[in-house]
C-alpha cells in the first residue's frame, strides 16, 4: 500500500476527532457560553448540516481541479473552521464555525476515496479505502478521549486549537505524499457531475447507507444510558467503553476492506446480517457488565465492516462522477446519524425501555438489507455478473506510477 494513504488517514483522524468530540464537551461549552445543554446540542447538528450541504456541493464545484489541490484546500477550510471555533465569543459564532468545519468533511472523504483507489491495483481498492477510514475509527479510540480530557483540563477552546494543529499536519502530509494529478476522468462541470446522480442504482446504494448506518446510530446515540442503567456501569467507565467501540470499529473497518476485495456484495450483506444479529441481542447482552462490553465491540465491528463496500459500490454506480458520488455517500452517513438518533429517541419516548433503541436499529438494518437486495436485483436485471466481482470506480494508472516512482 502506498505511503500516501497515511496522509489521507491523518486528515481522517482530525475530521473524526472534531466530529465526535463535541458530544463530550457539551457541558463545558454550555457552562462557558451560558447556554443550556439542549442549545449546546445544536452545535452537533450544525456540524452535521455542514457535512450534508458541503459534501456534494464542494465535490461538484471542484470536479475540474487537481484532486491533490482539492484535498489540501478542504483541509485548509477544516483548519480555519476549527480555529474559529476556538476563538468563538458566543454561541452564534460557534454555531457558524461548527457549520464551516463540517463543510469539507464529506468532500474530503469522497475525493480521498477516489485518490486512494487510483493509487492501488484493482484487487486492493477496498483495502485502500479502509486504510483511509482507519483515521476515522482510530479517532474514536484515541483522538476523541484525549481531546475530551484536554478540553476538561485546559478548556474546550484548547481542544479545537489542538484539532487545528492536526489539520496543519495533514496539510503537510498531503502536500508531501499525494502525487500531482493532471489527468481526470471527469471534466464535465457541475451539470454533468449532478447528472451522474440520476441513476437508480446510485440512489439505492445511498439508501443502503442511510438505513444501515441509521441502525448503528439508533443504538449508539443512546449507548450511555444502556451501559449505566441496564448494564450497571458507573458514569466514569463510559469513556473507556466508547473507546472499545472504536476498537471494534477499527477491526471491522480493516476486515471489511480485506473481505470486500474478494466479494464486495457478499461483505456488504454479511455486515448487515451481523448488524441485525448484534442489535437483536442487545437487550440480553446489556444485562451484565462483561457481555455489555462485548456488545459494544461487536456493534462497532458489524457496522464498520460495511463502510468500505458501501463507499466503493456508490463510486461504481456513478463511475462518471466518482468524487461526487463518494462525497454524497458521506452526506448519507450523516443523514443516518441524525435519522437514526431520532428513531431511537422515539422508541425511548414511547416507553419501550432503555435498550429499545437497539431494537429500532434492528428494523433499520433489515430495511438496509431490503434496499441492498433490491439494488442487487436491479443489477442482475441490467447486467448479470459472472465470476468474481471487481469494482473499478476510476482507474488512473499515471497516479499509481507517480506514487511508486
Coordinates of C-alpha atoms in Angstrom, one line a residue:
X1 CA 0.0 0.0 0.0
X2 CA 1.4 3.4 -0.9
X3 CA 2.6 5.7 1.9
X4 CA 0.3 8.5 0.5
X5 CA -2.6 6.7 2.2
X6 CA -1.1 7.8 5.5
X7 CA -1.7 11.4 4.6
X8 CA -5.4 10.7 4.0
X9 CA -5.6 8.8 7.3
X10 CA -4.1 11.8 9.2
X11 CA -6.8 14.0 7.7
X12 CA -9.5 11.5 8.5
X13 CA -8.2 11.3 12.1
X14 CA -8.5 15.1 12.5
X15 CA -12.0 15.1 11.0
X16 CA -13.2 12.2 13.1
X17 CA -11.9 13.8 16.3
X18 CA -13.6 17.1 15.7
X19 CA -16.9 15.4 14.6
X20 CA -17.3 13.3 17.8
X21 CA -15.5 15.3 20.5
X22 CA -18.3 17.9 20.8
X23 CA -20.5 15.2 22.5
X24 CA -18.0 15.0 25.4
X25 CA -17.5 18.8 25.6
X26 CA -21.2 19.9 25.6
X27 CA -21.4 20.6 29.4
X28 CA -18.1 22.6 29.3
X29 CA -19.2 24.6 26.3
X30 CA -22.7 25.2 27.8
X31 CA -21.2 26.5 31.1
X32 CA -18.7 28.8 29.4
X33 CA -21.2 30.3 26.9
X34 CA -24.1 30.4 29.4
X35 CA -26.4 28.3 27.3
X36 CA -28.4 25.2 28.1
X37 CA -27.3 21.7 27.2
X38 CA -30.1 21.3 24.6
X39 CA -28.9 24.6 23.0
X40 CA -25.3 23.3 23.0
X41 CA -26.6 20.2 21.3
X42 CA -27.4 22.3 18.3
X43 CA -23.6 22.5 17.8
X44 CA -23.6 18.8 16.9
X45 CA -26.4 19.4 14.4
X46 CA -24.7 22.4 12.8
X47 CA -21.7 20.3 12.0
X48 CA -23.8 17.5 10.5
X49 CA -25.7 20.1 8.4
X50 CA -22.4 21.4 7.1
X51 CA -21.4 17.9 6.1
X52 CA -24.7 17.2 4.3
X53 CA -24.6 20.5 2.4
X54 CA -20.8 20.7 1.7
X55 CA -20.2 17.1 0.7
X56 CA -22.0 17.1 -2.8
X57 CA -21.6 20.8 -3.3
X58 CA -17.8 21.1 -2.9
X59 CA -17.2 17.8 -4.7
X60 CA -19.2 19.1 -7.7
X61 CA -17.7 22.6 -8.0
X62 CA -14.1 21.3 -7.7
X63 CA -14.6 18.5 -10.2
X64 CA -12.2 20.1 -12.8
X65 CA -9.4 20.8 -10.2
X66 CA -6.4 18.6 -9.3
X67 CA -7.6 16.3 -6.6
X68 CA -4.4 16.9 -4.6
X69 CA -5.2 20.6 -4.6
X70 CA -8.8 20.0 -3.6
X71 CA -7.7 17.8 -0.7
X72 CA -5.3 20.4 0.6
X73 CA -7.9 23.2 0.2
X74 CA -10.5 21.2 2.0
X75 CA -8.2 20.5 4.9
X76 CA -7.3 24.3 4.9
X77 CA -11.0 25.1 5.3
X78 CA -11.1 22.5 8.1
X79 CA -8.3 24.2 10.0
X80 CA -10.0 27.6 9.6
X81 CA -13.3 26.3 10.9
X82 CA -11.7 24.7 14.0
X83 CA -9.6 27.8 14.7
X84 CA -12.7 30.0 14.5
X85 CA -14.4 27.6 16.9
X86 CA -11.6 28.1 19.4
X87 CA -12.0 31.8 19.1
X88 CA -15.8 31.9 19.3
X89 CA -17.0 34.7 21.7
X90 CA -20.6 33.5 21.8
X91 CA -22.9 30.6 20.7
X92 CA -23.9 32.2 17.4
X93 CA -20.3 32.4 16.3
X94 CA -19.6 28.9 17.4
X95 CA -22.6 27.6 15.5
X96 CA -21.3 29.2 12.3
X97 CA -17.8 27.9 12.9
X98 CA -19.1 24.4 13.5
X99 CA -21.1 24.6 10.3
X100 CA -17.9 25.7 8.5
X101 CA -15.9 22.9 10.0
X102 CA -18.4 20.4 8.7
X103 CA -18.4 21.7 5.1
X104 CA -15.2 19.9 4.0
X105 CA -15.8 16.7 5.8
X106 CA -17.8 14.7 3.2
X107 CA -15.9 16.1 0.2
X108 CA -12.6 15.2 1.8
X109 CA -13.6 11.5 2.3
X110 CA -15.2 11.5 -1.1
X111 CA -12.3 12.8 -3.1
X112 CA -9.9 10.9 -0.8
X113 CA -11.6 7.6 -1.6
X114 CA -11.1 8.2 -5.3
X115 CA -7.5 9.2 -4.8
X116 CA -6.9 6.1 -2.6
X117 CA -8.4 3.7 -5.1
X118 CA -6.5 5.2 -8.0
X119 CA -3.1 4.5 -6.3
X120 CA -3.5 0.8 -6.0
X121 CA -4.2 -2.3 -8.1
X122 CA -7.9 -3.1 -8.7
X123 CA -7.8 -6.1 -6.3
X124 CA -6.7 -3.7 -3.4
X125 CA -9.2 -0.9 -3.8
X126 CA -11.4 -1.8 -0.8
X127 CA -8.4 -2.1 1.4
X128 CA -7.1 1.3 0.3
X129 CA -10.4 2.9 1.3
X130 CA -10.4 1.1 4.6
X131 CA -6.9 2.4 5.4
X132 CA -8.1 6.0 4.8
X133 CA -11.1 5.3 7.0
X134 CA -8.7 3.9 9.6
X135 CA -8.0 7.5 10.7
X136 CA -11.7 8.0 11.4
X137 CA -12.1 4.8 13.5
X138 CA -8.8 5.4 15.4
X139 CA -10.1 8.9 16.3
X140 CA -12.8 7.1 18.3
X141 CA -10.1 5.1 20.1
X142 CA -7.6 7.8 20.9
X143 CA -8.4 11.2 19.4
X144 CA -11.8 11.7 21.0
X145 CA -10.9 10.6 24.5
X146 CA -7.6 12.6 24.5
X147 CA -9.3 15.7 23.1
X148 CA -12.1 15.4 25.6
X149 CA -9.6 15.2 28.5
X150 CA -7.8 18.1 27.0
X151 CA -11.0 20.1 27.0
X152 CA -11.9 19.2 30.5
X153 CA -8.5 20.2 31.9
X154 CA -7.3 23.0 29.6
X155 CA -10.7 24.3 28.4
X156 CA -12.7 23.4 25.4
X157 CA -11.1 26.0 23.2
X158 CA -7.7 24.2 23.6
X159 CA -9.3 21.1 22.1
X160 CA -10.2 22.9 18.9
X161 CA -6.8 24.5 18.7
X162 CA -5.3 21.0 19.0
X163 CA -7.6 19.7 16.2
X164 CA -6.4 22.7 14.1
X165 CA -2.8 21.6 14.6
X166 CA -3.8 18.1 13.4
X167 CA -5.2 19.7 10.3
X168 CA -2.0 21.6 9.6
X169 CA -0.1 18.3 10.0
X170 CA -2.5 16.7 7.5
X171 CA -1.9 19.5 5.0
X172 CA 1.9 19.0 5.2
X173 CA 1.4 15.2 4.7
X174 CA -0.9 15.7 1.8
X175 CA 1.4 18.2 0.1
X176 CA 4.4 15.9 0.6
X177 CA 2.9 12.5 -0.1
X178 CA 0.0 12.9 -2.5
X179 CA 1.1 12.9 -6.2
X180 CA 0.2 15.7 -8.6
X181 CA -2.6 14.7 -10.9
X182 CA -3.3 16.5 -14.1
X183 CA -5.5 13.9 -15.8
X184 CA -9.1 13.5 -14.8
X185 CA -11.9 11.1 -15.6
X186 CA -14.4 13.9 -15.2
X187 CA -14.2 17.4 -16.5
X188 CA -17.8 18.0 -17.4
X189 CA -18.7 20.7 -14.9
X190 CA -21.4 20.9 -12.3
X191 CA -24.3 19.9 -14.5
X192 CA -22.5 16.8 -15.8
X193 CA -21.5 15.8 -12.2
X194 CA -25.1 16.1 -11.0
X195 CA -26.4 14.2 -14.0
X196 CA -24.4 11.1 -12.8
X197 CA -26.6 11.0 -9.7
X198 CA -29.8 10.4 -11.7
X199 CA -29.1 6.6 -11.7
X200 CA -31.4 4.4 -9.7
X201 CA -28.6 2.1 -8.6
X202 CA -26.7 5.1 -7.1
X203 CA -29.7 6.1 -5.0
X204 CA -30.3 2.5 -3.9
X205 CA -26.7 2.4 -2.7
X206 CA -27.1 5.7 -0.9
X207 CA -30.3 4.4 0.6
X208 CA -28.5 1.3 1.9
X209 CA -26.0 3.7 3.6
X210 CA -28.8 5.7 5.3
X211 CA -30.6 2.6 6.6
X212 CA -27.6 0.6 7.5
X213 CA -25.8 3.3 9.4
X214 CA -29.1 4.6 10.7
X215 CA -29.3 1.3 12.5
X216 CA -25.9 1.9 14.1
X217 CA -26.8 5.4 15.3
X218 CA -30.2 4.4 16.6
X219 CA -28.4 2.3 19.2
X220 CA -25.1 4.2 19.6
X221 CA -26.7 7.5 20.3
X222 CA -28.2 6.1 23.5
X223 CA -25.3 3.7 24.4
X224 CA -24.5 5.6 27.6
X225 CA -27.9 5.1 29.3
X226 CA -27.8 1.5 28.2
X227 CA -24.4 1.0 29.8
X228 CA -25.3 2.8 33.0
X229 CA -29.0 1.9 33.6
X230 CA -29.1 -1.6 32.1
X231 CA -25.6 -3.0 32.4
X232 CA -24.8 -1.2 35.7
X233 CA -21.6 0.6 34.7
X234 CA -20.5 3.8 36.6
X235 CA -20.6 7.0 34.6
X236 CA -16.8 7.2 34.8
X237 CA -16.4 3.9 32.9
X238 CA -18.3 5.1 29.8
X239 CA -15.4 6.8 28.2
X240 CA -13.4 3.6 28.2
X241 CA -16.3 1.6 26.8
X242 CA -16.7 4.1 24.0
X243 CA -13.0 3.6 23.2
X244 CA -13.8 -0.2 23.0
X245 CA -16.4 0.7 20.4
X246 CA -13.6 2.4 18.5
X247 CA -11.5 -0.7 18.7
X248 CA -14.4 -2.7 17.3
X249 CA -15.0 -0.2 14.5
X250 CA -11.3 -0.2 13.6
X251 CA -11.2 -4.0 13.4
X252 CA -14.4 -4.1 11.4
X253 CA -13.2 -1.5 9.0
X254 CA -10.0 -3.3 8.3
X255 CA -11.7 -6.7 8.0
X256 CA -14.4 -5.3 5.8
X257 CA -11.8 -3.7 3.4
X258 CA -9.9 -7.0 3.1
X259 CA -13.0 -9.1 2.5
X260 CA -14.6 -6.7 0.1
X261 CA -11.7 -7.0 -2.3
X262 CA -12.8 -10.7 -2.7
X263 CA -16.5 -10.2 -2.6
X264 CA -17.9 -6.7 -2.3
X265 CA -21.6 -7.5 -2.2
X266 CA -21.0 -10.6 0.0
X267 CA -19.2 -8.5 2.5
X268 CA -22.0 -5.9 2.5
X269 CA -24.7 -8.5 3.1
X270 CA -22.6 -10.2 5.7
X271 CA -22.0 -7.0 7.6
X272 CA -25.7 -6.0 7.5
X273 CA -26.8 -9.5 8.7
X274 CA -24.2 -9.3 11.5
X275 CA -25.6 -5.9 12.5
X276 CA -29.1 -7.3 12.7
X277 CA -27.9 -10.1 14.9
X278 CA -25.9 -7.9 17.3
X279 CA -28.6 -5.3 17.7
X280 CA -31.3 -8.0 18.3
X281 CA -29.1 -9.5 21.1
X282 CA -28.6 -6.1 22.8
X283 CA -31.4 -6.5 25.4
X284 CA -29.7 -9.7 26.5
X285 CA -26.1 -8.6 26.3
X286 CA -26.8 -5.4 28.3
X287 CA -27.7 -7.5 31.4
X288 CA -24.1 -7.8 32.7
X289 CA -21.0 -5.6 32.5
X290 CA -18.9 -8.2 30.6
X291 CA -21.5 -9.0 27.9
X292 CA -22.3 -5.3 27.5
X293 CA -18.6 -4.6 26.8
X294 CA -18.6 -7.4 24.2
X295 CA -21.8 -5.9 22.7
X296 CA -20.2 -2.5 22.3
X297 CA -17.2 -4.0 20.4
X298 CA -19.4 -6.2 18.2
X299 CA -21.6 -3.2 17.3
X300 CA -18.5 -1.3 16.0
X301 CA -17.2 -4.3 14.1
X302 CA -20.5 -5.2 12.4
X303 CA -21.4 -1.6 11.4
X304 CA -18.0 -0.5 10.1
X305 CA -17.4 -3.7 8.1
X306 CA -19.9 -2.3 5.7
X307 CA -18.1 1.1 5.3
X308 CA -15.7 0.3 2.5
X309 CA -18.1 -1.9 0.5
X310 CA -20.8 0.9 0.5
X311 CA -18.2 3.6 -0.4
X312 CA -17.0 1.5 -3.4
X313 CA -20.4 0.5 -4.5
X314 CA -21.6 4.1 -4.7
X315 CA -18.4 5.0 -6.7
X316 CA -19.0 2.2 -9.1
X317 CA -22.6 3.1 -9.8
X318 CA -21.6 6.7 -10.6
X319 CA -18.4 5.9 -12.4
X320 CA -18.5 9.1 -14.4
X321 CA -18.6 11.2 -11.3
X322 CA -16.9 9.1 -8.5
X323 CA -15.8 12.1 -6.4
X324 CA -19.3 13.5 -6.2
X325 CA -21.0 10.1 -5.6
X326 CA -18.4 9.2 -2.9
X327 CA -19.0 12.6 -1.2
X328 CA -22.8 12.1 -1.4
X329 CA -22.3 8.8 0.4
X330 CA -20.7 10.8 3.3
X331 CA -23.7 13.1 3.3
X332 CA -25.9 9.9 3.5
X333 CA -23.8 8.8 6.5
X334 CA -24.6 12.0 8.4
X335 CA -28.3 11.8 7.5
X336 CA -28.1 8.3 9.0
X337 CA -26.6 9.8 12.1
X338 CA -29.4 12.3 12.6
X339 CA -32.2 10.0 11.5
X340 CA -31.0 7.0 13.5
X341 CA -30.8 9.1 16.7
X342 CA -34.3 10.5 16.1
X343 CA -35.8 7.0 15.6
X344 CA -34.0 5.6 18.6
X345 CA -35.3 8.5 20.6
X346 CA -38.9 7.8 19.5
X347 CA -38.5 4.2 20.9
X348 CA -37.3 5.6 24.2
X349 CA -40.0 8.2 24.4
X350 CA -42.7 5.6 23.7
X351 CA -41.6 3.9 26.9
X352 CA -40.3 0.6 25.4
X353 CA -37.3 0.5 27.7
X354 CA -33.7 1.7 27.8
X355 CA -32.5 -0.9 25.2
X356 CA -35.4 -0.3 22.8
X357 CA -33.3 2.0 20.5
X358 CA -31.2 -1.1 19.6
X359 CA -34.4 -2.9 18.6
X360 CA -35.4 0.1 16.5
X361 CA -31.9 -0.3 14.9
X362 CA -32.8 -3.9 14.0
X363 CA -35.7 -2.6 11.9
X364 CA -33.4 -0.1 10.2
X365 CA -30.8 -2.8 9.5
X366 CA -33.4 -5.1 8.0
X367 CA -34.5 -2.2 5.8
X368 CA -30.9 -1.7 4.7
X369 CA -30.8 -5.4 3.8
X370 CA -34.0 -5.0 1.8
X371 CA -32.7 -2.0 -0.1
X372 CA -29.4 -3.8 -0.8
X373 CA -31.3 -6.8 -2.1
X374 CA -33.3 -4.6 -4.4
X375 CA -30.1 -3.0 -5.7
X376 CA -28.7 -6.5 -6.3
X377 CA -31.9 -7.4 -8.2
X378 CA -31.6 -4.3 -10.3
X379 CA -28.0 -5.0 -11.2
X380 CA -28.8 -8.6 -12.1
X381 CA -31.6 -7.4 -14.4
X382 CA -29.3 -4.8 -16.1
X383 CA -26.1 -6.9 -16.4
X384 CA -25.7 -10.4 -14.8
X385 CA -22.4 -10.6 -13.0
X386 CA -20.2 -13.6 -13.9
X387 CA -17.1 -14.6 -12.0
X388 CA -15.7 -12.8 -9.0
X389 CA -17.0 -9.3 -8.6
X390 CA -14.5 -6.5 -9.1
X391 CA -15.0 -2.8 -8.5
X392 CA -13.0 -0.3 -10.6
X393 CA -14.6 3.0 -9.8
X394 CA -11.9 5.1 -11.5
X395 CA -8.5 3.9 -12.7
X396 CA -5.8 6.4 -13.4
X397 CA -2.6 4.4 -13.8
X398 CA -0.5 7.6 -14.0
X399 CA -1.2 8.3 -10.4
X400 CA -0.1 4.9 -9.3
X401 CA 3.0 5.2 -11.3
X402 CA 3.8 8.5 -9.7
X403 CA 3.4 7.1 -6.3
X404 CA 5.6 4.0 -6.9
X405 CA 8.2 6.2 -8.6

